[in-house]
Structures are given as structure tokens and as C-alpha cells.
PDB file of C-alpha atoms in Angstrom:
ATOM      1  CA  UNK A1403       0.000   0.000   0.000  1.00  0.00           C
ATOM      2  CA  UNK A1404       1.018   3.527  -0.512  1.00  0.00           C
ATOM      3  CA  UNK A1405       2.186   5.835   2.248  1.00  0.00           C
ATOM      4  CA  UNK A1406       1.055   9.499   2.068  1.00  0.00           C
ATOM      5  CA  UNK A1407       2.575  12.450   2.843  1.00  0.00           C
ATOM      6  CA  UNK A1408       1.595  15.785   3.236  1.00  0.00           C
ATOM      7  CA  UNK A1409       4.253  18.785   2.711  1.00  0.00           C
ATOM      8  CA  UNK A1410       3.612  22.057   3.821  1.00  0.00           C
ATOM      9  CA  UNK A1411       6.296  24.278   2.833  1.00  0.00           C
ATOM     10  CA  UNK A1412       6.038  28.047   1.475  1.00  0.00           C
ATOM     11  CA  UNK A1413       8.935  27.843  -1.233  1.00  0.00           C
ATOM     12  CA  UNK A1414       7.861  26.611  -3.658  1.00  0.00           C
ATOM     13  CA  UNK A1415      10.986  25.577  -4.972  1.00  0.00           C
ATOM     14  CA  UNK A1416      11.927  23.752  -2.057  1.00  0.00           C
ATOM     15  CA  UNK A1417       8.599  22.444  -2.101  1.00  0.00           C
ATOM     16  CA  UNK A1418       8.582  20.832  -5.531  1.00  0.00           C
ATOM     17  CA  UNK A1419      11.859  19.472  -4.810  1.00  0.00           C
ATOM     18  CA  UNK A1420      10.663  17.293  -1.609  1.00  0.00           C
ATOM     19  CA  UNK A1421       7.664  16.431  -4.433  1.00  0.00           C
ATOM     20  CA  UNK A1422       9.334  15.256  -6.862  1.00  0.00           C
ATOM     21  CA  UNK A1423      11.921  13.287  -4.296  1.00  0.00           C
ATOM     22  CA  UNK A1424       9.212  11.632  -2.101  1.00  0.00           C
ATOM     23  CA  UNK A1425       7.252  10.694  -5.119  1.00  0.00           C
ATOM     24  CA  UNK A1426      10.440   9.005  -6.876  1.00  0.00           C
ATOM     25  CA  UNK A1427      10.799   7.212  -3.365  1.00  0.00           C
ATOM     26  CA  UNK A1428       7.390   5.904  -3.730  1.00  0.00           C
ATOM     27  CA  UNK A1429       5.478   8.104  -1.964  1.00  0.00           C
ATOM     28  CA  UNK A1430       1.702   9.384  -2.998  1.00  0.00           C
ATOM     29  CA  UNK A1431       2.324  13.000  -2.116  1.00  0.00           C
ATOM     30  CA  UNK A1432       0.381  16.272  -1.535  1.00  0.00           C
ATOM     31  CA  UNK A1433       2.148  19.743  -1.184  1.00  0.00           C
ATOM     32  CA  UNK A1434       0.773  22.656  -0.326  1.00  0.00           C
ATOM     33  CA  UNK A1435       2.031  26.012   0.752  1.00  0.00           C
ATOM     34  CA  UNK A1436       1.101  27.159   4.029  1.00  0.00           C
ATOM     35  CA  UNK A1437      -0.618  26.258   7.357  1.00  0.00           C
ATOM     36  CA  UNK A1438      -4.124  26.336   6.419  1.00  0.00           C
ATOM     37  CA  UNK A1439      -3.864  24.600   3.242  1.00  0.00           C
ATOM     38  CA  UNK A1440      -2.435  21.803   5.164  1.00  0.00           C
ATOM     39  CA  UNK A1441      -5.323  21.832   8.202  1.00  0.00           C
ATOM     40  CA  UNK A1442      -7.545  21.518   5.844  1.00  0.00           C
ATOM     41  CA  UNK A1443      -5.538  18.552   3.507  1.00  0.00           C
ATOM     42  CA  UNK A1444      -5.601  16.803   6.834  1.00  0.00           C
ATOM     43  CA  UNK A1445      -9.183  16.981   7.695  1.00  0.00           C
ATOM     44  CA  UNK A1446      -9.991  16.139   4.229  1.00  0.00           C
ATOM     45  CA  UNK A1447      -7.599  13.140   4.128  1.00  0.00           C
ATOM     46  CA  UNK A1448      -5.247  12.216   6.627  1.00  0.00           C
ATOM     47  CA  UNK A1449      -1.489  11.218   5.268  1.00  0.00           C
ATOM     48  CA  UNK A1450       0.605   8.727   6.826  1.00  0.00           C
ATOM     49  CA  UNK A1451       3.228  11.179   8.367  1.00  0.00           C
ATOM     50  CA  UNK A1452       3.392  15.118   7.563  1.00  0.00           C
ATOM     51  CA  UNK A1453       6.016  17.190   6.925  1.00  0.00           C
ATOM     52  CA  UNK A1454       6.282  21.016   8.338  1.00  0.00           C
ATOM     53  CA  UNK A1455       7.993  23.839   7.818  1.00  0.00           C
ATOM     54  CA  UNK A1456       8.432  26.118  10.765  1.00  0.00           C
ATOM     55  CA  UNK A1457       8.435  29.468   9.129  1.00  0.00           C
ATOM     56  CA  UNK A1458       5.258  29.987   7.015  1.00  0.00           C
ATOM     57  CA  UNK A1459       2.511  32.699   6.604  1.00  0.00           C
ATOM     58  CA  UNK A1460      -0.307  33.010   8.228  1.00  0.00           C
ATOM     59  CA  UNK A1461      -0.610  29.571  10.494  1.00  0.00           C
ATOM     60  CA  UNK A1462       3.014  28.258  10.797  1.00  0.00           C
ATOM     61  CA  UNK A1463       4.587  24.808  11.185  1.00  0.00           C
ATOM     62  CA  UNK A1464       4.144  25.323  15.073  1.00  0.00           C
ATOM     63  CA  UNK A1465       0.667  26.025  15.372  1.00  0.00           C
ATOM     64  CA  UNK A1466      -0.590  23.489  12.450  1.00  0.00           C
ATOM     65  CA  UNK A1467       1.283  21.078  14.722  1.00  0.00           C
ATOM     66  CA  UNK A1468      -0.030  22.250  17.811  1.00  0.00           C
ATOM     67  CA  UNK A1469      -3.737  21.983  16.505  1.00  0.00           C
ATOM     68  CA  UNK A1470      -3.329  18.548  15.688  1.00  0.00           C
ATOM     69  CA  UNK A1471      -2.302  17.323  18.850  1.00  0.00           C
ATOM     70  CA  UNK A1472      -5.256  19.344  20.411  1.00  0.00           C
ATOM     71  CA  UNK A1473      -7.491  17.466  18.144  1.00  0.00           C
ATOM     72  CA  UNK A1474      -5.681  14.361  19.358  1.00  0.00           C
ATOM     73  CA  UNK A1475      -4.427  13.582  16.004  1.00  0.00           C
ATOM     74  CA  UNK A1476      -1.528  11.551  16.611  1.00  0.00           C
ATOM     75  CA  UNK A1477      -0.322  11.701  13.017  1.00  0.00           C
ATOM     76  CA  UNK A1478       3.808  11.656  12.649  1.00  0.00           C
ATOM     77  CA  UNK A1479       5.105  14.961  12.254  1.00  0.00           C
ATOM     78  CA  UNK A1480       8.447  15.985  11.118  1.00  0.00           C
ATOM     79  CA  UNK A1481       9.453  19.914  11.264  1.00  0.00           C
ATOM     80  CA  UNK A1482      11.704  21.409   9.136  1.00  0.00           C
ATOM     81  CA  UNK A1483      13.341  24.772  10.251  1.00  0.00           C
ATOM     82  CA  UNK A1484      15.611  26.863   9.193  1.00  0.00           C
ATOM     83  CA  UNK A1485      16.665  28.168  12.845  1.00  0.00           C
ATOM     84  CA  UNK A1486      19.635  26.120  14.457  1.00  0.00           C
ATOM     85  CA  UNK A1487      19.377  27.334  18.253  1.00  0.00           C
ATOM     86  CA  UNK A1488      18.469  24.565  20.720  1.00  0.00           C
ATOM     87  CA  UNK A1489      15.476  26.647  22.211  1.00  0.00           C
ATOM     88  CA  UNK A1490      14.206  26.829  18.507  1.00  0.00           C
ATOM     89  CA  UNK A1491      14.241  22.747  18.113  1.00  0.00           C
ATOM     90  CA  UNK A1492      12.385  22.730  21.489  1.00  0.00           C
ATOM     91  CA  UNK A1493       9.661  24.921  20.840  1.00  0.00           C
ATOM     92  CA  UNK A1494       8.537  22.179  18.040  1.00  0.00           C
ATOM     93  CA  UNK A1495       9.229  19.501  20.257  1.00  0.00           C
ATOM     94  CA  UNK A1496       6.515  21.338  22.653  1.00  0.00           C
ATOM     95  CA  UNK A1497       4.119  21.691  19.709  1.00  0.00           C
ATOM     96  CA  UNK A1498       4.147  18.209  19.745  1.00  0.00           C
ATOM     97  CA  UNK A1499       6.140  17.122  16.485  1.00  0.00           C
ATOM     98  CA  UNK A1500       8.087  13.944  16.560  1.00  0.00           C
ATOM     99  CA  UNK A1501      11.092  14.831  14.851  1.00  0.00           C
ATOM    100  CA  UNK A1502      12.789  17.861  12.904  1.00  0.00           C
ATOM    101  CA  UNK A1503      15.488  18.699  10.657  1.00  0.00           C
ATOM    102  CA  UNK A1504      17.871  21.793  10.118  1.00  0.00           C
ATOM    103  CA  UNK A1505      17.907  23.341   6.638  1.00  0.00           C
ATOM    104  CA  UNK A1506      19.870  22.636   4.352  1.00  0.00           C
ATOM    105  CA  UNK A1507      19.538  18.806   5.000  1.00  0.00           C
ATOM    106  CA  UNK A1508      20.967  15.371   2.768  1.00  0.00           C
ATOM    107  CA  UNK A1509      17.939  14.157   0.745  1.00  0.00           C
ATOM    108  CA  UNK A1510      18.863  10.466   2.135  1.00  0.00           C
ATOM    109  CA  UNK A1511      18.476  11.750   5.637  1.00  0.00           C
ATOM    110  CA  UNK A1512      15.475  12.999   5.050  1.00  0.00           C
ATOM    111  CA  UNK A1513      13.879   9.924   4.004  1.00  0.00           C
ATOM    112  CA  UNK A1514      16.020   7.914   6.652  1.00  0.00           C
ATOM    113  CA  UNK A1515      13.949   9.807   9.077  1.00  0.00           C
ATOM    114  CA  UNK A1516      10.617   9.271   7.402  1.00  0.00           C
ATOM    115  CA  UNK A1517      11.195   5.731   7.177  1.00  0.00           C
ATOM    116  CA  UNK A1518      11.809   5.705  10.602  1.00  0.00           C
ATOM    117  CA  UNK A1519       8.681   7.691  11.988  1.00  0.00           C
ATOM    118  CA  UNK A1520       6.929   5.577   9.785  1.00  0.00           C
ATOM    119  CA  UNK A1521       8.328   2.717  10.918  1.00  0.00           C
ATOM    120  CA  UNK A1522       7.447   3.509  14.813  1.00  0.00           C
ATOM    121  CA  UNK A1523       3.881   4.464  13.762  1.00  0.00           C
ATOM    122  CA  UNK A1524       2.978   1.371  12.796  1.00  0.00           C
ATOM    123  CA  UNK A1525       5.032  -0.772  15.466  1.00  0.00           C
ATOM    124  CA  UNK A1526       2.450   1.712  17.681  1.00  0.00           C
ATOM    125  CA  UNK A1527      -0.579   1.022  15.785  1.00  0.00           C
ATOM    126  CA  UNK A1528       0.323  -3.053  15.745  1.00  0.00           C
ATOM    127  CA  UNK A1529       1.732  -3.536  18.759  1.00  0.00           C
ATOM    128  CA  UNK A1530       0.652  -1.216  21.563  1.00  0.00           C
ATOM    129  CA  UNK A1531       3.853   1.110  21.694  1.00  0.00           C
ATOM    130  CA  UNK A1532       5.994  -2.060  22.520  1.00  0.00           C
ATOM    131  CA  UNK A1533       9.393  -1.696  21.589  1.00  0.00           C
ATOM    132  CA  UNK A1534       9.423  -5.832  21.913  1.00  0.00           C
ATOM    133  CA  UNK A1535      12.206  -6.300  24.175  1.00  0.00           C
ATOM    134  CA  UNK A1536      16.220  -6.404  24.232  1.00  0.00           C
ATOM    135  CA  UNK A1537      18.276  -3.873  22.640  1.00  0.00           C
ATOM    136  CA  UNK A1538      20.536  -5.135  19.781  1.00  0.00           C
ATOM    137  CA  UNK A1539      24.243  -4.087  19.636  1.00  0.00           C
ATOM    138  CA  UNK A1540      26.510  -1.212  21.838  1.00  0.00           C
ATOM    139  CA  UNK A1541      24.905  -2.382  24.791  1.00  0.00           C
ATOM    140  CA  UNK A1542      24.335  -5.156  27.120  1.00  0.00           C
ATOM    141  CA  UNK A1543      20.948  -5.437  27.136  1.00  0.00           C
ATOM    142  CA  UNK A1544      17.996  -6.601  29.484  1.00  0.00           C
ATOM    143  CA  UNK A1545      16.148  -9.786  27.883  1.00  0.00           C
ATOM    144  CA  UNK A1546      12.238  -9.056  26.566  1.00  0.00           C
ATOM    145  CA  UNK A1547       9.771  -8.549  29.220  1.00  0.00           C
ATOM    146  CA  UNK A1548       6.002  -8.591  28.693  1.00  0.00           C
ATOM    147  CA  UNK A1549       4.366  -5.581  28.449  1.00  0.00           C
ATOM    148  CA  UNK A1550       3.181  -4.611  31.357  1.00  0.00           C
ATOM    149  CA  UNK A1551       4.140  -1.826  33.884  1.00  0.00           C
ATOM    150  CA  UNK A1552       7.121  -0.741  34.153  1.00  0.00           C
ATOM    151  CA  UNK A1553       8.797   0.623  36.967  1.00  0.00           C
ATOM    152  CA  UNK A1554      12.230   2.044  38.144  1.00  0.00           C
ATOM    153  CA  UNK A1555      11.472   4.437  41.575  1.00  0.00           C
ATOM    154  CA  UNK A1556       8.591   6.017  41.538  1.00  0.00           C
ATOM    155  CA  UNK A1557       8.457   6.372  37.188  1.00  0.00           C
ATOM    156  CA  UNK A1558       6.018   4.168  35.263  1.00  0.00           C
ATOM    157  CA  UNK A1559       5.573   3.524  32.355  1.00  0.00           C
ATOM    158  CA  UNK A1560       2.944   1.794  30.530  1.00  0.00           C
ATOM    159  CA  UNK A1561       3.679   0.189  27.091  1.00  0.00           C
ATOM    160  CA  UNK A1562      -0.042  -1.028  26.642  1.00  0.00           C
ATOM    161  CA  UNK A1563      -1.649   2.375  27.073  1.00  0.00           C
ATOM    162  CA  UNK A1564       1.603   4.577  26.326  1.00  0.00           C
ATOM    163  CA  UNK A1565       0.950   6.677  29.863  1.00  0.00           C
ATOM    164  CA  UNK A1566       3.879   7.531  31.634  1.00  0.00           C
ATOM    165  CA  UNK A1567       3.683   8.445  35.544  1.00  0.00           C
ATOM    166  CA  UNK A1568       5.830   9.975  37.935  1.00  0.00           C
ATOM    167  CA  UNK A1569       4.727   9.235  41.407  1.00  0.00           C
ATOM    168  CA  UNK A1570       0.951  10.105  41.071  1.00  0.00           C
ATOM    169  CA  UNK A1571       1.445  12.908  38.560  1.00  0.00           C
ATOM    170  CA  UNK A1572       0.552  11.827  34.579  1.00  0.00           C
ATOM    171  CA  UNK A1573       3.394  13.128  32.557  1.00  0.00           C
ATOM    172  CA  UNK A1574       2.508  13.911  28.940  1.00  0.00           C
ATOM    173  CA  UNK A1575       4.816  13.095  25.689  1.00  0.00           C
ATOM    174  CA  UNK A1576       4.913  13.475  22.742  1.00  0.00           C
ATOM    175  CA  UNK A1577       5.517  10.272  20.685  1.00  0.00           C
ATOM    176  CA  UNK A1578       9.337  10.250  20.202  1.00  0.00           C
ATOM    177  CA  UNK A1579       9.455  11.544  24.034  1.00  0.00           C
ATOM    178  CA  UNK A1580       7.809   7.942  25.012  1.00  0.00           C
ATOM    179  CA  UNK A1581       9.539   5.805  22.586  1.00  0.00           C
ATOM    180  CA  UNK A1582      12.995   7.097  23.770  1.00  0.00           C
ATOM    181  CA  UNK A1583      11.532   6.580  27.861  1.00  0.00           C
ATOM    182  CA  UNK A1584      10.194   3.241  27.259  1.00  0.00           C
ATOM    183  CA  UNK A1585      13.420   2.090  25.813  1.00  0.00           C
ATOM    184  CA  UNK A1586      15.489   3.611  28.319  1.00  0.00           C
ATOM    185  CA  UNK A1587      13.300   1.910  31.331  1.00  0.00           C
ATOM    186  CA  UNK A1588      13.279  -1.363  29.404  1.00  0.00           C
ATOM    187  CA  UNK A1589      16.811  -1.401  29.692  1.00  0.00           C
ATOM    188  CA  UNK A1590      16.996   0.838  33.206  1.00  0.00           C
ATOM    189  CA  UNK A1591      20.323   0.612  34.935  1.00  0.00           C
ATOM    190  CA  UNK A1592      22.186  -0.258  31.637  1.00  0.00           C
ATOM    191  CA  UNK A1593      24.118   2.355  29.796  1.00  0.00           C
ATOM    192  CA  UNK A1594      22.925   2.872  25.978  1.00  0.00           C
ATOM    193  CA  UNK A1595      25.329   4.301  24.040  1.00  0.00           C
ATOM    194  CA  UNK A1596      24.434   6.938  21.712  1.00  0.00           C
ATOM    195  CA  UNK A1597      24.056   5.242  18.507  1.00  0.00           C
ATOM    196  CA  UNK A1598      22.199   2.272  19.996  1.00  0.00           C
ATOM    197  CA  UNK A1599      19.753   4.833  20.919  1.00  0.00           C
ATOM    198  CA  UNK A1600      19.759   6.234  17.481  1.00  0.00           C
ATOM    199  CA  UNK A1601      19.199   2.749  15.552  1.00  0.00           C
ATOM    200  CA  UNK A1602      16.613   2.047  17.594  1.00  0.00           C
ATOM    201  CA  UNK A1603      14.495   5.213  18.059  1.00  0.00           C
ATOM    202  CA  UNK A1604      15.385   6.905  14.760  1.00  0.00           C
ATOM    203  CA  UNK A1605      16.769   4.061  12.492  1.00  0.00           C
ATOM    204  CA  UNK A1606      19.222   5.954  11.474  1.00  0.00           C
ATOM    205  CA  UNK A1607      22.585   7.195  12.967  1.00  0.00           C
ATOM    206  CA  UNK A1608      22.870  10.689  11.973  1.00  0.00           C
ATOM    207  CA  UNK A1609      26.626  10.871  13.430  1.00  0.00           C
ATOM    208  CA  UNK A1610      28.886  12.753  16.814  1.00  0.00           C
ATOM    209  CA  UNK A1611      27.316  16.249  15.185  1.00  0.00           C
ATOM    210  CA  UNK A1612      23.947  15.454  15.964  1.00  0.00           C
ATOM    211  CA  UNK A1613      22.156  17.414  18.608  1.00  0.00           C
ATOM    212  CA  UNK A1614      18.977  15.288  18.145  1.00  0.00           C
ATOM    213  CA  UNK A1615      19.220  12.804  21.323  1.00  0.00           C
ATOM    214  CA  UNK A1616      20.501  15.534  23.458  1.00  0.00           C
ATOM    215  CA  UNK A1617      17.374  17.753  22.675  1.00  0.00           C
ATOM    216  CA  UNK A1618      15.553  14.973  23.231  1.00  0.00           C
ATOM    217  CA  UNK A1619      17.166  13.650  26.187  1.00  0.00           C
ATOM    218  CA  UNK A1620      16.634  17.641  27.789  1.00  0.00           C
ATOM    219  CA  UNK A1621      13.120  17.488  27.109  1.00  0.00           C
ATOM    220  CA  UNK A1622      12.586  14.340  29.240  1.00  0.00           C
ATOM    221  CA  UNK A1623      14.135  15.170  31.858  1.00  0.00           C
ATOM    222  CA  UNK A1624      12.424  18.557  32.065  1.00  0.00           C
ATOM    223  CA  UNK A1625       9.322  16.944  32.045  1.00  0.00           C
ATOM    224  CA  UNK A1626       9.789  14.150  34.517  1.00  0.00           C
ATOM    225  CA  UNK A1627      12.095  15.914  37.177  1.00  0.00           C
ATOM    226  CA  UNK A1628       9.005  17.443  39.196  1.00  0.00           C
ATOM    227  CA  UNK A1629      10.039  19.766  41.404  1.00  0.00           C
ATOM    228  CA  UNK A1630      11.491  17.733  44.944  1.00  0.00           C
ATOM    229  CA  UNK A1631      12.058  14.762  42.408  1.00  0.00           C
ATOM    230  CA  UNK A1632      15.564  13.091  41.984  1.00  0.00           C
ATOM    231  CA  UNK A1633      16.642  13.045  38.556  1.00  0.00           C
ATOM    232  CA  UNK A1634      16.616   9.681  36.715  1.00  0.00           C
ATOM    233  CA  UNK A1635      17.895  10.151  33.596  1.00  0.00           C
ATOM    234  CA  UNK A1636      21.813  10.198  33.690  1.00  0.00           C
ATOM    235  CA  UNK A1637      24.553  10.996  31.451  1.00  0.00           C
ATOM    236  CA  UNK A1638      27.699   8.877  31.206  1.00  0.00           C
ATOM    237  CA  UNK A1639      30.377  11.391  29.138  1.00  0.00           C
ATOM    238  CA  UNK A1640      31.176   9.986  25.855  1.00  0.00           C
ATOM    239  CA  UNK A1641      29.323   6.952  25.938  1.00  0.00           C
ATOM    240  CA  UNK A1642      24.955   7.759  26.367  1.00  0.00           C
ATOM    241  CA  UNK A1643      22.454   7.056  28.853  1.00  0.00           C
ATOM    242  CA  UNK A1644      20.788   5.018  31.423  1.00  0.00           C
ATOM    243  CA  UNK A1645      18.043   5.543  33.486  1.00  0.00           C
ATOM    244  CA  UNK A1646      18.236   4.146  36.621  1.00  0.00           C
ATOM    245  CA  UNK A1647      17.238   5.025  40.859  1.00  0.00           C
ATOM    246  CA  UNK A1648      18.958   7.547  42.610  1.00  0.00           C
TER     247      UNK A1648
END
């Protein structure tokens, strides 16, 4: 079957670039060139995964994103911005997109990344958000447990229903957010190394230059360290991360 994807980007020449790219790739695609054109593509028919760009007149990248997830539309979203400052990155993050990407960007990256949020979407639709178990290479890894809750302190996570608690608080995330939780509680106590991480939540490696995990990484921890909370996520320099009790 086809996958769809809608592109809403306001150059056009950039835009019929990603067109003619996806569609080689396979793709059945739709572009259009600014926020409300895409709202309305969406209600009309919704695409597989959707690609934003931040910066566009009228309704933006952000708020298209941001009315989706209000509408509990848990479509895959990838951003696509321009702006290269951390706080930037997070902003999109907090509208609720999966993923983004820094112009200019490698064509095979892109697609690497829409494979992978693909990929994830329907391992959630099939399988209940379960990444299935072990973790495959860089690591030692835990063996597959069943999916049921799972706890390290007072965090839990639930693979079935994709909640996430700390103590009695719900904490809310966006898909990548949970995907890169669940995997690190699966494996809580064991240090993942950074492109174990990668392969697994992203299939794709994008290199030492990437700031993607780290952003990623930040988010998380802002959102579960409530305030007179330990922190659980922990860095081990120039190797990745574990999650694990204080």
C-alpha cells in the first residue's frame, strides 16, 4: 500500500523538490504552501506522516502542529526549520512534532527519518507502543519482558496504554518523548550508548554532530524531574544514557 505524505512548505521551490523526491521514493504526495492549506488537507484526508515547515505565513509549522495534537491527532510529524538554536528545536518539540530537521539537509536523511517515523507508527498502531524487548548491539541489554508496567522508583511507564507516571502525577509526551523513555526503562540501569539509541528510536545514525538525542534527552528530563524529584535520567560522558534510581 502507498504511504502518504503531506508537505507544507512556502517555497515553492523547495517544495517541488521534496515532491518530486518523495514521489520518486514511492510516496503518494500532496504539497501545499502554508498552514491552512495543510489543516484543511488533513481533515480532508489524513497522510501517513506530515512534513512542516516552521516558518510559514499566516498559520506556521508550530501552530498546524499544535492543533493537531489538540485534536488528538496523533499523526507523525516531522518539522523542518531553518533556525539552528536549541530553544528553537524545542519549541517544536513542545508543539508536539516527533522529529525535525535543520535546513539545508541530505535528501537520504530525510527519508532515513521518514522511514523511521513511519516505521514507529505502525510498530504503535500493531503492537501497543511495545518496543518488543532487548536492545541489539553497543549495549548489554535486558532480555524481553512482557508488556506490562514498568517501573524504576517512583516512574512508570505503561507500554499497553503509552501513559507515563511519575509518582501520582501523569506526565505527557509526545511520541518520540515515550519511545525514547520506554526504551530507556526497558533497559533501566544499563548504559545505551548513543548510537544504539539512534538505531533504535530513529533508524538511522545521523553521526557525533547530531544534537537530536541531546534535545531529546533535555526534554525528558524537564518533564519528569518534578520539582522535589531526583533526577533519573543520567549521562555517562562519551558513551549515552541510562536511566536508573537515585
Amino acid at each position: 500500500m502507498t504511504q502518504t505524505v503531506l508537505l507544507a512548505e512556502d517555497d515553492r521551490a523547495i517544495r517541488d523538490s521534496l515532491v518530486r523526491l518523495l514521489t520518486v521514493e514511492g510516496y503518494q504526495v500532496t504539497g501545499v504552501a502554508d498552514g491552512i492549506q495543510a489543516l484543511a488537507a488533513v481533515h480532508k484526508a489524513k497522510p501517513d506522516v506530515l512534513v512542516l515547515d516552521v516558518m510559514m505565513p499566516g498559520i506556521d509549522g508550530l501552530a498546524v502542529c499544535r492543533v493537531l495534537r489538540a485534536e488528538n491527532d496523533r499523526t507523525p510529524i516531522l518539522m523542518l526549520t531553518a533556525r539552528v538554536e536549541t530553544s528553537d528545536r524545542v519549541a517544536g518539540l513542545d508543539a508536539g512534532a516527533d522529529d525535525y530537521m535543520v535546513k539545508p539537509f541530505e535528501a537520504e536523511e530525510l527519508l532515513a527519518r521518514l522511514r523511521a517515523l513511519l516505521r514507529r507508527a505502525v510498530a504503535v498502531g500493531g503492537e501497543g507502543g511495545s518496543d518488543g524487548g532487548a536492545v541489539d548491539g553497543g549495549a548489554s541489554a535486558v532480555s524481553a519482558v512482557p508488556d506490562s508496567v514498568i517501573t524504576v522508583a517512583d516512574l512508570r511507564v505503561d507500554p499497553t496504554a503509552r501513559r507515563v507516571w511519575r509518582g501520582d502525577t501523569e506526565v505527557q509526551l509526545s511520541r518520540t518523548e515515550y519511545d525514547l523513555l520506554e526504551l530507556l526503562a526497558r533497559n533501566a540501569g544499563i548504559v545505551l550508548d548513543h548510537a544504539t539509541v539512534y538505531d533504535r528510536i530513529w533508524g538511522y545514525d545521523f553521526g557525533p554532530g547530531s544534537k537530536n538525542l541531546a534535545v531529546y534527552i533535555g526534554y525528558l528530563r524537564r518533564k519528569l524531574d518534578l520539582p522535589g524529584t531526583p533526577q533519573l535520567i543520567h549521562t555517562v560522558r562519551g558513551v549515552g544514557y541510562t536511566l536508573r534510581e537515585p
